[in-house]
Coordinates of C-alpha atoms in Angstrom, one line a residue:
Chain A
D25 CA 61.7 19.2 40.2
T26 CA 64.2 21.9 39.6
L27 CA 62.0 24.3 37.7
S28 CA 61.2 27.6 39.3
I29 CA 57.7 28.6 40.2
H30 CA 57.9 31.1 37.3
Q31 CA 58.8 28.4 34.8
L32 CA 56.0 26.2 36.1
A33 CA 53.5 29.1 35.7
A34 CA 54.7 29.8 32.1
Q35 CA 54.5 26.2 31.2
G36 CA 51.0 25.9 32.6
D37 CA 52.1 23.1 34.9
L38 CA 49.3 23.4 37.4
N39 CA 50.0 20.2 39.3
Q40 CA 53.6 21.0 40.0
L41 CA 52.6 24.6 40.8
M42 CA 50.2 23.4 43.5
K43 CA 52.9 21.2 44.9
Y44 CA 55.3 24.1 45.0
L45 CA 52.8 26.2 46.9
Q46 CA 52.5 23.6 49.6
Q47 CA 55.7 25.3 50.9
G48 CA 53.6 28.4 51.6
D49 CA 50.9 30.4 49.8
F50 CA 53.1 33.6 50.1
L51 CA 55.2 32.1 47.2
I52 CA 52.4 33.0 44.8
D53 CA 53.7 36.6 44.7
L54 CA 57.4 35.7 44.5
Q55 CA 59.2 38.1 42.1
D56 CA 62.0 37.0 39.9
E57 CA 65.1 39.1 39.1
W58 CA 63.0 41.3 36.7
G59 CA 60.3 41.7 39.3
F60 CA 57.9 39.3 37.5
T61 CA 55.5 37.1 39.5
P62 CA 54.2 33.7 38.5
L63 CA 50.9 35.4 37.6
M64 CA 52.8 37.7 35.2
W65 CA 54.6 34.7 33.6
A66 CA 51.4 32.8 33.1
A67 CA 49.6 35.9 31.7
A68 CA 52.5 36.4 29.2
F69 CA 52.3 32.8 28.0
G70 CA 48.5 32.6 27.8
E71 CA 48.2 30.0 30.6
I72 CA 44.7 30.9 31.7
A73 CA 44.3 28.0 34.1
V74 CA 47.3 29.1 36.0
V75 CA 46.1 32.7 35.9
K76 CA 42.7 31.6 37.4
Y77 CA 44.4 29.5 40.0
A78 CA 46.9 32.1 41.1
L79 CA 44.1 34.7 41.4
E80 CA 42.0 32.3 43.5
K81 CA 45.1 31.7 45.7
G82 CA 45.2 35.5 46.3
A83 CA 48.0 36.5 43.8
D84 CA 48.2 40.3 43.6
P85 CA 47.5 41.3 40.0
H86 CA 48.7 44.9 40.6
I87 CA 52.4 44.0 41.1
L88 CA 54.6 45.6 38.5
G89 CA 58.0 44.5 37.1
K90 CA 61.2 46.6 37.4
E91 CA 60.3 48.5 34.3
R92 CA 56.6 48.8 35.3
E93 CA 55.6 45.8 33.3
S94 CA 52.2 44.5 34.3
A95 CA 50.4 41.2 33.9
L96 CA 47.8 43.1 31.9
A97 CA 50.3 44.5 29.4
L98 CA 52.0 41.2 29.0
A99 CA 48.7 39.5 28.2
S100 CA 47.9 42.3 25.8
V101 CA 51.1 41.9 23.8
R102 CA 50.0 38.4 22.7
G103 CA 46.3 39.1 22.6
Y104 CA 45.1 36.9 25.4
T105 CA 41.6 38.4 25.7
D106 CA 40.2 36.0 28.3
I107 CA 43.2 36.7 30.6
I108 CA 42.7 40.4 30.1
V109 CA 39.1 40.1 31.2
L110 CA 40.1 38.1 34.3
L111 CA 42.7 40.6 35.3
L112 CA 40.3 43.6 34.8
D113 CA 37.7 41.8 36.8
H114 CA 40.3 41.8 39.6
G115 CA 40.5 45.5 39.6
V116 CA 43.8 46.2 37.7
D117 CA 44.2 49.6 36.0
V118 CA 43.2 49.3 32.4
N119 CA 45.5 52.3 31.6
I120 CA 48.6 51.1 33.4
Y121 CA 51.8 52.3 31.6
D122 CA 55.4 51.2 31.6
W123 CA 58.9 52.6 30.8
N124 CA 58.0 52.6 27.1
G125 CA 54.9 54.7 27.7
G126 CA 53.1 51.6 26.7
T127 CA 49.6 50.9 27.7
P128 CA 47.7 47.6 27.2
L129 CA 45.7 49.2 24.4
L130 CA 48.8 50.3 22.6
Y131 CA 50.3 46.8 22.8
A132 CA 47.0 45.2 21.6
A133 CA 46.9 47.6 18.7
R134 CA 50.5 47.0 17.9
G135 CA 49.9 43.3 17.8
N136 CA 46.8 43.6 15.6
H137 CA 44.7 41.9 18.3
V138 CA 41.3 43.1 17.4
K139 CA 39.2 41.3 20.0
C140 CA 41.6 42.4 22.7
V141 CA 41.4 46.1 21.5
E142 CA 37.6 45.9 21.6
T143 CA 37.7 44.4 25.1
L144 CA 40.1 47.0 26.5
L145 CA 38.0 49.9 25.0
A146 CA 34.8 48.4 26.4
K147 CA 36.5 48.3 29.8
G148 CA 37.4 52.0 29.6
A149 CA 40.9 52.1 28.1
D150 CA 41.9 55.6 27.2
L151 CA 42.5 55.8 23.5
T152 CA 44.2 59.2 23.7
M153 CA 47.2 57.8 25.7
E154 CA 50.3 57.8 23.5
A155 CA 53.6 55.9 23.6
D156 CA 56.6 58.0 24.4
S157 CA 57.3 58.2 20.7
G158 CA 54.0 60.0 20.2
Y159 CA 52.0 57.2 18.7
S160 CA 48.4 56.8 19.8
P161 CA 46.6 53.4 19.3
M162 CA 44.9 54.9 16.2
D163 CA 48.2 56.1 14.8
L164 CA 49.6 52.6 15.2
A165 CA 46.7 51.0 13.4
V166 CA 47.0 53.4 10.5
A167 CA 50.8 53.2 10.2
L168 CA 50.7 49.4 10.3
G169 CA 47.7 49.1 8.0
F170 CA 45.6 47.2 10.6
K171 CA 42.2 48.1 9.2
R172 CA 40.2 46.0 11.7
V173 CA 41.9 47.6 14.7
Q174 CA 41.3 51.0 13.1
Q175 CA 37.6 50.1 12.7
A176 CA 37.3 48.9 16.3
I177 CA 38.6 52.2 17.5
E178 CA 36.4 54.2 15.2
N179 CA 33.3 52.2 16.3
H180 CA 34.2 52.9 19.9
V181 CA 34.5 56.6 19.2
L182 CA 31.1 56.6 17.5
K183 CA 29.6 54.9 20.5
L184 CA 31.1 57.5 22.8
L185 CA 29.8 60.3 20.7
Q186 CA 26.3 58.8 20.6
S187 CA 26.2 58.2 24.3
N188 CA 27.2 61.9 24.9
R189 CA 24.4 63.2 22.8
V190 CA 21.7 65.1 24.9
Chain B
T10 CA 61.5 14.5 29.9
Q11 CA 61.7 18.1 30.9
M12 CA 60.2 20.9 28.8
P13 CA 62.6 23.5 27.6
L14 CA 62.9 26.6 29.7
Y15 CA 60.8 29.6 28.6
T16 CA 62.6 32.9 28.2
S17 CA 61.5 35.8 30.3
P18 CA 58.5 37.6 28.9
S19 CA 59.1 41.2 27.9
L20 CA 57.3 44.2 26.4
P21 CA 58.3 45.1 22.9
N22 CA 59.2 48.6 21.8
I23 CA 55.9 49.8 20.5
T24 CA 57.2 52.0 17.7
L25 CA 60.2 50.0 16.6
G26 CA 60.5 50.2 12.8
L27 CA 57.8 52.9 12.5
P28 CA 58.6 56.4 11.2
A29 CA 58.9 59.2 13.8
T30 CA 55.8 61.1 14.5

Protein backbone atom coordinates (compact mmCIF):
# COMPACT_ATOMS: atom_id res chain seq x y z
CA ASP A 1 0.00 0.00 0.00
CA THR A 2 2.92 2.31 0.62
CA LEU A 3 4.54 2.07 -2.79
CA SER A 4 4.61 5.26 -4.83
CA ILE A 5 2.88 5.43 -8.19
CA HIS A 6 6.36 5.44 -9.77
CA GLN A 7 7.32 2.18 -8.07
CA LEU A 8 4.02 0.61 -9.08
CA ALA A 9 4.70 1.62 -12.68
CA ALA A 10 8.24 0.24 -12.60
CA GLN A 11 7.07 -3.04 -11.13
CA GLY A 12 4.28 -3.38 -13.65
CA ASP A 13 1.62 -3.58 -10.96
CA LEU A 14 -1.31 -2.56 -13.10
CA ASN A 15 -4.00 -3.41 -10.54
CA GLN A 16 -2.48 -1.28 -7.80
CA LEU A 17 -1.79 1.47 -10.30
CA MET A 18 -5.46 1.55 -11.31
CA LYS A 19 -6.45 1.78 -7.64
CA TYR A 20 -3.98 4.61 -7.11
CA LEU A 21 -5.45 6.53 -10.02
CA GLN A 22 -8.90 6.40 -8.46
CA GLN A 23 -7.67 9.38 -6.47
CA GLY A 24 -7.55 11.32 -9.71
CA ASP A 25 -6.37 10.82 -13.27
CA PHE A 26 -4.09 13.85 -12.99
CA LEU A 27 -1.73 11.65 -10.95
CA ILE A 28 -0.72 9.86 -14.15
CA ASP A 29 1.70 12.71 -14.90
CA LEU A 30 3.02 13.07 -11.35
CA GLN A 31 6.76 13.79 -11.45
CA ASP A 32 9.15 12.44 -8.83
CA GLU A 33 12.17 14.33 -7.49
CA TRP A 34 14.12 13.69 -10.73
CA GLY A 35 11.16 14.84 -12.80
CA PHE A 36 10.26 11.30 -13.84
CA THR A 37 6.63 10.35 -14.49
CA PRO A 38 5.11 6.88 -13.99
CA LEU A 39 5.23 6.49 -17.79
CA MET A 40 9.00 7.12 -17.74
CA TRP A 41 9.52 4.56 -14.97
CA ALA A 42 7.46 1.97 -16.83
CA ALA A 43 9.31 2.68 -20.09
CA ALA A 44 12.67 2.31 -18.34
CA PHE A 45 11.75 -1.08 -16.89
CA GLY A 46 10.07 -2.50 -19.97
CA GLU A 47 6.58 -2.62 -18.47
CA ILE A 48 4.65 -2.36 -21.71
CA ALA A 49 1.22 -3.01 -20.18
CA VAL A 50 1.69 -0.03 -17.88
CA VAL A 51 2.99 2.10 -20.75
CA LYS A 52 -0.11 1.23 -22.80
CA TYR A 53 -2.45 1.89 -19.90
CA ALA A 54 -0.80 5.19 -18.99
CA LEU A 55 -1.03 6.40 -22.58
CA GLU A 56 -4.71 5.37 -22.72
CA LYS A 57 -5.24 7.34 -19.53
CA GLY A 58 -3.78 10.39 -21.24
CA ALA A 59 -0.25 10.36 -19.84
CA ASP A 60 1.93 12.93 -21.57
CA PRO A 61 4.83 11.13 -23.27
CA HIS A 62 6.62 14.43 -24.00
CA ILE A 63 7.45 15.22 -20.37
CA LEU A 64 11.21 15.37 -19.71
CA GLY A 65 13.15 14.75 -16.51
CA LYS A 66 15.36 17.36 -14.88
CA GLU A 67 18.26 16.47 -17.14
CA ARG A 68 16.04 16.20 -20.20
CA GLU A 69 15.62 12.44 -19.83
CA SER A 70 12.72 11.16 -21.93
CA ALA A 71 10.61 8.02 -21.79
CA LEU A 72 11.88 7.26 -25.30
CA ALA A 73 15.55 7.48 -24.29
CA LEU A 74 14.96 5.37 -21.18
CA ALA A 75 13.31 2.66 -23.28
CA SER A 76 16.13 2.84 -25.83
CA VAL A 77 18.85 2.27 -23.21
CA ARG A 78 17.46 -1.22 -22.55
CA GLY A 79 16.25 -1.91 -26.06
CA TYR A 80 12.50 -2.07 -25.46
CA THR A 81 11.47 -1.80 -29.10
CA ASP A 82 7.73 -2.32 -28.59
CA ILE A 83 7.63 0.55 -26.11
CA ILE A 84 9.64 2.73 -28.48
CA VAL A 85 7.05 2.11 -31.21
CA LEU A 86 4.19 2.99 -28.86
CA LEU A 87 5.85 6.24 -27.78
CA LEU A 88 6.67 7.25 -31.35
CA ASP A 89 3.08 6.51 -32.37
CA HIS A 90 2.10 9.04 -29.71
CA GLY A 91 4.11 11.72 -31.41
CA VAL A 92 7.28 12.01 -29.33
CA ASP A 93 10.39 13.45 -30.97
CA VAL A 94 12.58 10.61 -32.24
CA ASN A 95 15.65 12.87 -31.92
CA ILE A 96 15.08 14.14 -28.39
CA TYR A 97 18.43 14.80 -26.68
CA ASP A 98 19.48 15.11 -23.04
CA TRP A 99 22.27 16.65 -20.93
CA ASN A 100 24.67 14.03 -22.32
CA GLY A 101 23.91 14.97 -25.92
CA GLY A 102 22.34 11.54 -25.94
CA THR A 103 19.64 10.64 -28.42
CA PRO A 104 17.54 7.46 -28.40
CA LEU A 105 19.54 6.19 -31.39
CA LEU A 106 22.85 6.75 -29.58
CA TYR A 107 21.61 4.85 -26.52
CA ALA A 108 20.28 2.00 -28.65
CA ALA A 109 23.59 1.75 -30.52
CA ARG A 110 25.55 1.91 -27.25
CA GLY A 111 23.48 -0.95 -25.88
CA ASN A 112 23.86 -3.10 -29.01
CA HIS A 113 20.09 -3.21 -29.44
CA VAL A 114 19.91 -3.95 -33.17
CA LYS A 115 16.13 -4.15 -33.56
CA CYS A 116 15.77 -0.94 -31.66
CA VAL A 117 18.34 0.80 -33.88
CA GLU A 118 16.49 -0.40 -37.00
CA THR A 119 13.16 0.82 -35.62
CA LEU A 120 14.47 4.25 -34.67
CA LEU A 121 16.11 4.68 -38.09
CA ALA A 122 12.92 3.58 -39.87
CA LYS A 123 11.04 6.19 -37.83
CA GLY A 124 13.36 8.95 -38.98
CA ALA A 125 16.11 9.08 -36.34
CA ASP A 126 18.97 11.36 -37.40
CA LEU A 127 22.11 9.26 -37.61
CA THR A 128 24.35 12.32 -37.80
CA MET A 129 23.52 13.53 -34.28
CA GLU A 130 26.56 13.03 -32.05
CA ALA A 131 26.98 12.74 -28.30
CA ASP A 132 28.72 15.69 -26.62
CA SER A 133 31.93 13.67 -26.83
CA GLY A 134 31.71 13.63 -30.62
CA TYR A 135 30.60 10.04 -31.12
CA SER A 136 27.97 9.33 -33.76
CA PRO A 137 25.90 6.13 -33.62
CA MET A 138 28.20 4.63 -36.29
CA ASP A 139 31.33 5.67 -34.34
CA LEU A 140 29.94 3.86 -31.29
CA ALA A 141 29.13 0.70 -33.24
CA VAL A 142 32.65 0.63 -34.73
CA ALA A 143 34.41 1.46 -31.45
CA LEU A 144 32.50 -1.23 -29.57
CA GLY A 145 32.66 -3.85 -32.31
CA PHE A 146 28.89 -4.07 -32.65
CA LYS A 147 28.85 -5.42 -36.20
CA ARG A 148 25.09 -5.89 -36.46
CA VAL A 149 24.39 -2.33 -35.36
CA GLN A 150 26.98 -1.13 -37.87
CA GLN A 151 25.25 -3.17 -40.56
CA ALA A 152 21.82 -1.82 -39.64
CA ILE A 153 23.11 1.75 -40.01
CA GLU A 154 24.83 0.93 -43.31
CA ASN A 155 21.68 -0.69 -44.66
CA HIS A 156 19.70 2.40 -43.72
CA VAL A 157 22.20 4.71 -45.46
CA LEU A 158 22.01 2.56 -48.58
CA LYS A 159 18.22 2.79 -48.55
CA LEU A 160 18.41 6.57 -48.19
CA LEU A 161 20.82 6.80 -51.11
CA GLN A 162 18.61 4.60 -53.28
CA SER A 163 15.47 6.57 -52.48
CA ASN A 164 17.26 9.83 -53.38
CA ARG A 165 18.24 8.61 -56.82
CA VAL A 166 16.43 10.41 -59.61
CA THR B 1 5.39 -9.97 0.52
CA GLN B 2 6.44 -6.69 -0.97
CA MET B 3 8.73 -6.59 -3.97
CA PRO B 4 12.00 -4.73 -3.48
CA LEU B 5 12.07 -1.10 -4.50
CA TYR B 6 13.45 -0.38 -7.93
CA THR B 7 16.19 2.21 -8.14
CA SER B 8 15.54 5.28 -10.21
CA PRO B 9 16.16 4.82 -13.91
CA SER B 10 18.97 6.84 -15.43
CA LEU B 11 20.68 7.42 -18.72
CA PRO B 12 24.27 6.17 -18.91
CA ASN B 13 27.24 8.20 -20.07
CA ILE B 14 27.32 7.12 -23.70
CA THR B 15 31.06 7.29 -24.21
CA LEU B 16 32.27 6.17 -20.81
CA GLY B 17 35.31 3.97 -21.30
CA LEU B 18 35.71 4.82 -24.97
CA PRO B 19 38.71 6.71 -26.34
CA ALA B 20 38.24 10.42 -27.02
CA THR B 21 37.35 11.28 -30.58
